[in-house]
XYZ file of C-alpha atoms in Angstrom:
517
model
C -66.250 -12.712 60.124
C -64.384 -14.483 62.797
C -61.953 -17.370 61.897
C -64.006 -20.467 60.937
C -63.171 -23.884 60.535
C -63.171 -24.998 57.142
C -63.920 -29.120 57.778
C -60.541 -30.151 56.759
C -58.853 -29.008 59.358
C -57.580 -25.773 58.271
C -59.421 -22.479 59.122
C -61.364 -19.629 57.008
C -59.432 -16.820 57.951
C -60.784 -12.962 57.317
C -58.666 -11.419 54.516
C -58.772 -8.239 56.935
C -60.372 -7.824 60.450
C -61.646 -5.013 62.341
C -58.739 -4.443 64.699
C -55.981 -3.484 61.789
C -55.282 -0.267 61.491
C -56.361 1.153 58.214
C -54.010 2.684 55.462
C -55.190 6.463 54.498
C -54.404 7.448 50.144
C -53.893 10.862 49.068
C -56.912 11.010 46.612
C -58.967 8.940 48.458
C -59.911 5.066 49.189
C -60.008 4.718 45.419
C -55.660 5.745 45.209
C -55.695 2.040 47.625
C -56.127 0.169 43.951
C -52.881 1.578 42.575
C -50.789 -1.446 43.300
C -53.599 -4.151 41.957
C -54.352 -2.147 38.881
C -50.688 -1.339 37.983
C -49.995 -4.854 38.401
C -53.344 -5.585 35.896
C -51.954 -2.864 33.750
C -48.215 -4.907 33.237
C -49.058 -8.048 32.909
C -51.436 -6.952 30.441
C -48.780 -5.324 28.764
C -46.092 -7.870 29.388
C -48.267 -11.184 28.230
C -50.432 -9.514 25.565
C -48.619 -6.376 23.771
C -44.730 -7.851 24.672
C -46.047 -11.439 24.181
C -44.009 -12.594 26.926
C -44.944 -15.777 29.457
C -42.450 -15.099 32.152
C -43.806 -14.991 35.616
C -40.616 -13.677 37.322
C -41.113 -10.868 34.770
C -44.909 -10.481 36.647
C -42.660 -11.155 39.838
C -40.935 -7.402 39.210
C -44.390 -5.841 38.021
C -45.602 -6.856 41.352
C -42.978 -5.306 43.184
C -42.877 -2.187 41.369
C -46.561 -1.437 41.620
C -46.525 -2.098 45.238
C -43.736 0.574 45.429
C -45.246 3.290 43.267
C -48.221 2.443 45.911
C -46.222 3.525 48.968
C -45.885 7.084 47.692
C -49.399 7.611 47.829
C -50.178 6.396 51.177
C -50.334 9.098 53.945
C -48.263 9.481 57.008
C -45.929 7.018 57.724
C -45.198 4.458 55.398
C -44.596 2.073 58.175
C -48.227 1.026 58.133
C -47.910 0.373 54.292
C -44.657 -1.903 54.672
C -46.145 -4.037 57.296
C -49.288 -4.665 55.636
C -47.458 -5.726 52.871
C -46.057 -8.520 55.158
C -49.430 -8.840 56.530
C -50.616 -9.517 52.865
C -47.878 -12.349 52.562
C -48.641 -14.160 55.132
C -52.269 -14.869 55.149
C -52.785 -18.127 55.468
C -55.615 -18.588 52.703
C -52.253 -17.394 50.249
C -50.298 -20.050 52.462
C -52.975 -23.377 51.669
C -52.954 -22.702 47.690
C -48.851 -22.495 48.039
C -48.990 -25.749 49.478
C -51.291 -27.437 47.488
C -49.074 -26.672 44.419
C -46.061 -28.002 46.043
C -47.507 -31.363 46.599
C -49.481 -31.218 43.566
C -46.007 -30.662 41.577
C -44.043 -33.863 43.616
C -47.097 -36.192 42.717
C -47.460 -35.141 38.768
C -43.622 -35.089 38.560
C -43.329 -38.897 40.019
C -45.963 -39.351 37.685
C -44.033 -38.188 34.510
C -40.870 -40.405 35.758
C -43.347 -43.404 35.955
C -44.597 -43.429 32.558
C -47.658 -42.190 33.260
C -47.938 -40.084 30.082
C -46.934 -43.026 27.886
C -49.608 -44.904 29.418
C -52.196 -42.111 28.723
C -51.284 -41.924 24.733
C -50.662 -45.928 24.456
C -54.614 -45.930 26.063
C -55.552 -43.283 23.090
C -53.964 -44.818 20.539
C -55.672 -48.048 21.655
C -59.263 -46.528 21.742
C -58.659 -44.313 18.867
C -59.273 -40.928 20.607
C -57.481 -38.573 18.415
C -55.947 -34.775 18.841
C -59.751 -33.765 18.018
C -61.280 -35.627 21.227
C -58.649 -35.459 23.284
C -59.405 -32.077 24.757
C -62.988 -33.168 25.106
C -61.853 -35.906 27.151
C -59.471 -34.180 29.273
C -62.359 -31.791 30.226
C -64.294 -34.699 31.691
C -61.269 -36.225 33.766
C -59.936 -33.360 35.029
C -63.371 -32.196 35.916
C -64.183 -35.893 37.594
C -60.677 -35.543 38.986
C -61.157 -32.033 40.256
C -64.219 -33.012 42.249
C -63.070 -35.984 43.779
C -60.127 -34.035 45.306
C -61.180 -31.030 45.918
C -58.763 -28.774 44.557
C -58.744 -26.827 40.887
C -55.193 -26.043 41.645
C -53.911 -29.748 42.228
C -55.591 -30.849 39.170
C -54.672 -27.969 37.208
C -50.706 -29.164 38.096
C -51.571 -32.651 37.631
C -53.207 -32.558 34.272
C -50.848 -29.968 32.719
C -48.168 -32.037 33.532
C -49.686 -35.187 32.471
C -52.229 -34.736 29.918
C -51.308 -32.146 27.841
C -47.923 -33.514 26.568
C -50.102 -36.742 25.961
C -52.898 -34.469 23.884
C -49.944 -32.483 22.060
C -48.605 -35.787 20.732
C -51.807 -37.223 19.579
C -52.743 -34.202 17.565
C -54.976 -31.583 19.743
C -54.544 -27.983 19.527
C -52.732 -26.478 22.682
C -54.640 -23.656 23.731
C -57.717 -25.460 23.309
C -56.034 -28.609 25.588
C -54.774 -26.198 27.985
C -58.496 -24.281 28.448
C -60.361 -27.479 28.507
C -58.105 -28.511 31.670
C -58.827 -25.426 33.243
C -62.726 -25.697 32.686
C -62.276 -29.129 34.503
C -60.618 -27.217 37.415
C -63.625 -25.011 36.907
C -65.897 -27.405 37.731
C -64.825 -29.357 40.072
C -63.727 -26.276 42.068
C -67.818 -25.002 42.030
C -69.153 -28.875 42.551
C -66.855 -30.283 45.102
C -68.174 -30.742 48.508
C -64.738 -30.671 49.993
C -63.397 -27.326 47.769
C -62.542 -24.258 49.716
C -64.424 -21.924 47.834
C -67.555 -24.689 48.426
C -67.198 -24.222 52.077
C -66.200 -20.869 52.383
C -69.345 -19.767 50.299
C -71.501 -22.164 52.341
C -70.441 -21.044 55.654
C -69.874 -16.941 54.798
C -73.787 -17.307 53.764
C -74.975 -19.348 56.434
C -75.855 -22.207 54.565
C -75.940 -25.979 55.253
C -72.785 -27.799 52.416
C -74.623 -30.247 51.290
C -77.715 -28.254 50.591
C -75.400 -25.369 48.753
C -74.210 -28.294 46.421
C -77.454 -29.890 45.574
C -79.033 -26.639 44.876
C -75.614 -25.433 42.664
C -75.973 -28.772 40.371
C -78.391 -27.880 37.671
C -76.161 -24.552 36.872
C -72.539 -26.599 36.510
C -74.618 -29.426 34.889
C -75.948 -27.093 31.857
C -72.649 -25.183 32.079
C -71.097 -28.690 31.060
C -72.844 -30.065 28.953
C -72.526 -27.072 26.335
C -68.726 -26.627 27.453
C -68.418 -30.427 26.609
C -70.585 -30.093 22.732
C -67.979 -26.510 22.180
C -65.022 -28.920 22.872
C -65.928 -31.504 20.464
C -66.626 -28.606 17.919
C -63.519 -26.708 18.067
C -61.316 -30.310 18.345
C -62.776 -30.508 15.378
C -61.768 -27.023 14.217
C -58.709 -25.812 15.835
C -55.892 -28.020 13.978
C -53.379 -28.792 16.537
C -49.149 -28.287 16.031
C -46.504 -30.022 13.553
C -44.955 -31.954 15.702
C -41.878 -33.994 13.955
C -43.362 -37.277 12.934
C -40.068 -39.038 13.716
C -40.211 -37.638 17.424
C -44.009 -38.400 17.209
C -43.699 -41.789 15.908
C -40.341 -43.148 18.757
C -42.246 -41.344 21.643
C -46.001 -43.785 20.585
C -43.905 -46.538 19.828
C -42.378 -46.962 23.141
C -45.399 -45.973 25.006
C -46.741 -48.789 27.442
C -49.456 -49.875 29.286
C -47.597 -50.167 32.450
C -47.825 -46.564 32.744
C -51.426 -46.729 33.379
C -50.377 -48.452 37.228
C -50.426 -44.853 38.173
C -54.145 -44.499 37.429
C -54.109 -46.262 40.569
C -52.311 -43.426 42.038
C -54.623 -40.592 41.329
C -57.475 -42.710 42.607
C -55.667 -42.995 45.960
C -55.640 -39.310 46.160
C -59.410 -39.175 45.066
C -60.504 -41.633 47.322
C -58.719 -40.244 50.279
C -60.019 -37.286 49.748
C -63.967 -38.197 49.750
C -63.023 -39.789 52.704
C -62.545 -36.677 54.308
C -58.564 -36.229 54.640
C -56.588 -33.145 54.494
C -55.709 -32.732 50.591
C -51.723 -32.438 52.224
C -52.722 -35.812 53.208
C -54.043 -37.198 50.098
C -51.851 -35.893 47.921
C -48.819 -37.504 50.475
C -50.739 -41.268 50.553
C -50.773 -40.546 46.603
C -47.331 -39.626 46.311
C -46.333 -42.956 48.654
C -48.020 -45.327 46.526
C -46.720 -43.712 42.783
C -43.412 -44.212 44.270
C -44.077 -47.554 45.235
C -45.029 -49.090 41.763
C -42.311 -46.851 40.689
C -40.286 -49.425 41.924
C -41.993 -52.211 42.300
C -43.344 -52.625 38.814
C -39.729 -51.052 37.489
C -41.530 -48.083 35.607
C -39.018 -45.585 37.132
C -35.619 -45.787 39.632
C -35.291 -44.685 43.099
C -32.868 -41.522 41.358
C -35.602 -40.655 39.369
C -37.355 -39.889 42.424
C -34.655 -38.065 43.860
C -31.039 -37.686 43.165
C -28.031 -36.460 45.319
C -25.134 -34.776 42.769
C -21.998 -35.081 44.722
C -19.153 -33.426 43.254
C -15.792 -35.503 43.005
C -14.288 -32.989 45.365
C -16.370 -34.066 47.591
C -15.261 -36.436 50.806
C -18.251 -38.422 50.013
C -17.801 -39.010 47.148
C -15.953 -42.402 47.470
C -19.045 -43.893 49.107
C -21.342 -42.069 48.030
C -21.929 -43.259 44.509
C -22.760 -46.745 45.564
C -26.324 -44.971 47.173
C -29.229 -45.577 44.804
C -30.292 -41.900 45.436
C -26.530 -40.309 44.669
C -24.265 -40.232 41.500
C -20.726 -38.362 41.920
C -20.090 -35.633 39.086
C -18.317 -33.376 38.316
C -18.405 -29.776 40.592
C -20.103 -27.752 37.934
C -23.106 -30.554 37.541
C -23.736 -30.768 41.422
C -26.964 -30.167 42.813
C -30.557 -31.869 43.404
C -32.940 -33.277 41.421
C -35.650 -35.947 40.601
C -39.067 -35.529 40.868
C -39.230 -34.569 44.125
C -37.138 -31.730 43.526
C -38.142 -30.595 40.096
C -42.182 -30.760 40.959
C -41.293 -28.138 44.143
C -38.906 -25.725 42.272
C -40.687 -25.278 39.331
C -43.505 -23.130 41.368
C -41.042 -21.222 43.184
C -41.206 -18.079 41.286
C -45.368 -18.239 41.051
C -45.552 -18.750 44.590
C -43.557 -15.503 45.138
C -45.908 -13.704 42.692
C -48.854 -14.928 44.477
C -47.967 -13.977 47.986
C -47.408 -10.039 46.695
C -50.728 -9.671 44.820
C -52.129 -10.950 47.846
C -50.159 -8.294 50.015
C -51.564 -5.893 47.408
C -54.757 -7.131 47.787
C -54.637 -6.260 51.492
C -53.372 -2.635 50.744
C -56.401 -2.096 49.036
C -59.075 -3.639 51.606
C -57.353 -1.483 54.355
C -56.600 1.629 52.052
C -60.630 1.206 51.532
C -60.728 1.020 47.621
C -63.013 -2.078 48.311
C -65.148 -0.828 50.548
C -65.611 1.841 48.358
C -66.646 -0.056 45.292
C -69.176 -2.168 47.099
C -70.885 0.971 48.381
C -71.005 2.019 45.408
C -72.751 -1.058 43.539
C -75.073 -1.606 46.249
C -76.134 2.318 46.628
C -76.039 2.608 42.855
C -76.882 0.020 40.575
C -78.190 -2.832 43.293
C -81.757 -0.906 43.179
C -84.074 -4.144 42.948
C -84.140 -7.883 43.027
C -82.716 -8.796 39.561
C -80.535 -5.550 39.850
C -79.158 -6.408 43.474
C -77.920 -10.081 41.995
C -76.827 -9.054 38.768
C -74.607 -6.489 41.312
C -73.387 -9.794 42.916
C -72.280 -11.676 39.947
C -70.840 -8.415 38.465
C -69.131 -8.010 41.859
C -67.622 -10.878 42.309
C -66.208 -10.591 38.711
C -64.568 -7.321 39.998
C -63.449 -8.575 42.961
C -61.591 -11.630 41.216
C -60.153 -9.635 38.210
C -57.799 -7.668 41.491
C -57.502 -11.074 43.326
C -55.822 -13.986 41.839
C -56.259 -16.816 44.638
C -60.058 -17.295 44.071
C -60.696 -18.611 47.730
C -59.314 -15.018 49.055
C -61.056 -13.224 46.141
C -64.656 -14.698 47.495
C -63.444 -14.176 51.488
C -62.920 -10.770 50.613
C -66.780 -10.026 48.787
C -68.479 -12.627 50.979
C -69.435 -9.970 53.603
C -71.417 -7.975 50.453
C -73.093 -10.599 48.938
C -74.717 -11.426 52.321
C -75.407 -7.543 52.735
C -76.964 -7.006 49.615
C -78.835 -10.581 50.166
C -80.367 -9.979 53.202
C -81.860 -6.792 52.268
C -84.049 -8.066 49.271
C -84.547 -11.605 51.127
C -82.372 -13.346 48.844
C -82.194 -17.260 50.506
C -78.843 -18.045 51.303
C -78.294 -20.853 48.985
C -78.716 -18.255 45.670
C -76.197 -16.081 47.506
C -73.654 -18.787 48.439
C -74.207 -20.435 44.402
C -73.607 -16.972 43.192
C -70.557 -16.244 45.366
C -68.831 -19.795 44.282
C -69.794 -19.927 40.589
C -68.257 -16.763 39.595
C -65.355 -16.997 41.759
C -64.536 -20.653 40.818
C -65.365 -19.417 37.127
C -62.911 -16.379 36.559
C -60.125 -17.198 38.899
C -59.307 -19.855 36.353
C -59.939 -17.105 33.221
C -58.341 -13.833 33.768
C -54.271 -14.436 32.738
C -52.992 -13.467 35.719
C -55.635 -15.565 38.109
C -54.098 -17.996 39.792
C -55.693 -21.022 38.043
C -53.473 -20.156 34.644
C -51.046 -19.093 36.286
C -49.699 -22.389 38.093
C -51.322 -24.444 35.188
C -48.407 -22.349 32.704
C -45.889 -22.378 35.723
C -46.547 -26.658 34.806
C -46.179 -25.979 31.271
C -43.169 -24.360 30.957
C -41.094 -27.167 33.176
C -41.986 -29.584 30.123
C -39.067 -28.675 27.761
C -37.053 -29.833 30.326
C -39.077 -33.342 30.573
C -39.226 -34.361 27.177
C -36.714 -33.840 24.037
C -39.547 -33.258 21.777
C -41.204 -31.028 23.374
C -40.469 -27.245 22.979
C -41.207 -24.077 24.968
C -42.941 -22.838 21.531
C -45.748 -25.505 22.502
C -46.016 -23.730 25.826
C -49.177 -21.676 25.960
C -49.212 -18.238 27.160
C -52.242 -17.310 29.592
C -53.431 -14.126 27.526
C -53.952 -16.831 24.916
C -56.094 -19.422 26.591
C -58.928 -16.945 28.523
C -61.396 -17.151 25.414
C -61.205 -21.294 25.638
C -61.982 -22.185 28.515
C -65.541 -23.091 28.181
C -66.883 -24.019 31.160
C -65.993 -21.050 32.880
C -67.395 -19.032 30.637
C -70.661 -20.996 30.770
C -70.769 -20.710 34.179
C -70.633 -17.156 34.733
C -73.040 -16.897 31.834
C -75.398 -19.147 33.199
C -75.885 -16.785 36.898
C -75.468 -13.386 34.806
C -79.044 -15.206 32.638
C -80.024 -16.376 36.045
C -79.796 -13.037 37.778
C -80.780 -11.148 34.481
C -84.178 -13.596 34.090
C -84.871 -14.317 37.703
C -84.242 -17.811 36.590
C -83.639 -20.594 40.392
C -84.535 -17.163 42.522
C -85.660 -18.600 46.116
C -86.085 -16.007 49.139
C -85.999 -16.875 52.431
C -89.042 -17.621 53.139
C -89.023 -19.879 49.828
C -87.009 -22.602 51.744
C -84.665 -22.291 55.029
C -81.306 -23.786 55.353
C -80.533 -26.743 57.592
C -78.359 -25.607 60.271
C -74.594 -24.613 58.693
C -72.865 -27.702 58.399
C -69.138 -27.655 59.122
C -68.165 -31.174 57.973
């Protein structure tokens, strides 16, 4: 597939074209999976054996894996180390690295404005307690989700915002934590202007808009019984013991004003139905939360951003009288505000992501995916229900080894319209069974890239609010069985493929011509 454009501006780029030259294993094009599965292998380990939630810690699993890797790659290892680069440097790797940047400047301003006080003086107000609460985050963020376009962004957003909110009121963590990942979910699979919405549109040669009128009945079901197994388990998952003193000051001077920044997030939604780059959005967004900031005195220019001169300094006679500087002493000089804090708290994910990318692309050219869609579709895909039970089980594969889910469905696109094509499977089917899975599980698996960033949020909290404690932090091994929607989804196209249940062939109906936006 040739580079594309996406309709925002930005282009679907080819994880790996035809003109790079191709990495040869000793063992074979399976020995190209050896970085990817070692990786799998540690932070299994690491987050479920060890119980530990660091991601530099997955930083140096990455690395290691991809250097065991090397010394089964024939020939010169030349080939190896600059695909690795290669890898890092895709720009699909480069949009979702950007999106959390932005994402983490906008929640951050957020935080400084009050914004979470607003959300539990608002509960407190209607009476949704700890049990609801996740219920009702699942229905914003998946609202919120589809309005911008991006599972990621919300997935920052929300953890920032509404889970310290849901933790005070009562609900249980995990469960919070997987219903705002189920609203990623499904906003990721419904929005016109996601990535994975247009990449599995165009990859399949189908029209956008038809792809997302045909895909509504399977989120819609997928919803509504994620929404009734929220209300259950808010009812049965007790959530922590937070001090009631800490509990009590935090509602007590919780205001309204807060809720200015709804205002905020609705900029962002609206600019992005409009049809603006989500860099764009996100920056309009950020512009105006600053603004009532401000304005409406919820939060000080510092708290924006803040300039730490040290007294040694030659500024630092004039430079305390700046509303954006303070003079300290050396030791406490630096940068921060929210500006700051919402960029360098992804830092370390953002390095993790760009390597299991790189791996990623070690194994496409080393073969080992090649390899395992040969083998599905000469093997199991021997008949209609077969062939897209293959798909769904494929793309599950593909995004257990690829943690950006818009690379992960780039990468199996080219199969799902093989193995379509030759039983006459109509393009929308392919392109709703390409998204839905790949939507689904990148926001499941622990180290997908969905949790990830969403625990990346989490763990910048401590440092936000006194009560709050990295023991309320969730780890991603915990969360996978909770988040509902996801879940639903993929089980909805496994019964679909399974029962022949929305099948259309080609013939049954014909897609407009591909629409681009």
């Amino acid at each position: 597939m040739s580079d594309t454009d996406s309709g925002d501006g930005t282009e679907i780029e080819e994880i790996s074209g035809p003109d790079v030259e191709a990495i040869e294993f000793y063992g074979g094009r399976w020995m190209s999976v050896i970085p990817i599965g070692l990786f799998i292998l540690w932070a299994i380990v690491q987050s479920g054996l060890f119980g530990i939630g660091d991601t530099t810690g997955l930083v140096a699993g990455m690395l290691v894996a991809l250097i065991v890797g090397m010394f089964f790659a024939k020939g010169d290892w030349k080939n190896y180390a600059n695909t690795i680069f290669d890898g890092m440097t895709k720009r699909v790797a480069a949009t979702a690295v950007v999106a959390w940047l932005w994402a983490g400047m906008f929640s951050n301003t957020l935080q400084a404005g009050g914004f979470v006080g607003g959300l539990v003086w608002a509960a407190n107000a209607a009476e949704v307690g700890g049990a609801l609460f996740p219920a009702a985050t699942f229905i914003l963020a998946a609202l919120f989700t589809t309005g911008i376009g991006t599972g990621y962004g919300a997935a920052v957003a929300f953890s920032a915002l509404f889970f310290p909110a849901g933790i005070l009121l009562g609900a249980n963590p995990v469960l919070l934590f997987g219903a705002i990942l189920s609203g990623a979910v499904f906003g990721d699979n419904l929005a016109p202007v996601s990535d994975t919405t247009i990449v599995s549109a165009v990859t399949q040669d189908a029209d956008i808009g038809g792809v997302v009128a045909s895909r509504f009945k399977y989120a819609i079901i997928a919803a509504v019984l994620a929404l009734a197994a929220y209300v259950f388990a808010g009812n049965a998952m007790p959530g922590l013991d937070i001090s009631q003193q800490a509990q009590d000051l935090f509602v007590q001077n919780s205001e309204p004003a807060g809720l200015l920044h709804l205002i905020s997030m609705l900029v962002v939604i609206v600019t992005a139905v409009m049809g603006r780059h989500i860099v764009e959005a996100i920056s309009w967004g950020l512009i105006v939360a600053v603004a009532f900031n401000i304005v409406f005195g919820l939060a000080p220019l510092s708290a924006v951003l803040l300039f730490k001169v040290p007294e040694t300094s030659a500024a630092a006679s004039w430079a305390g009288s700046l509303p954006i500087a303070e003079v300290v002493a050396p030791q406490n000089a630096g940068v921060t505000g929210s500006i700051y804090n919402g960029a360098a708290g992804f830092f370390p994910l953002i390095v993790l992501v760009l390597l299991i990318v790189a791996g990623s692309e070690i194994m496409i050219r080393g073969g080992g995916f090649e390899a395992i869609q040969e083998w599905l579709l000469e093997n199991v895909a021997t008949g209609v229900r077969k062939a897209e039970t293959t798909m769904v089980v494929g793309t599950a594969l593909v995004n257990s080894m690829i943690t950006i889910n818009t690379a992960a469905e780039i990468a199996i696109a080219p199969y799902i319209a093989r193995i379509g094509q030759r039983y006459n499977i109509n393009s929308y089917r392919r392109a709703n069974i390409l998204d839905a899975n790949t939507s689904a599980l990148g926001y499941i698996f622990p180290w997908g890239g969905g949790v990830l960033i969403g625990f990346a949020t989490l763990q910048g909290l401590p440092n936000q609010y006194e009560w709050f404690t990295s023991a309320m932090v969730v780890n991603p091994i915990d969360v996978w069985p909770y988040v509902f929607h996801g879940w639903f989804l993929f089980g909805v196209f496994l019964l679909s493929a399974l029962t022949g249940f929305g099948l259309e062939y080609t013939t049954d109906r014909k897609s407009k011509d591909v629409t681009r936006l």
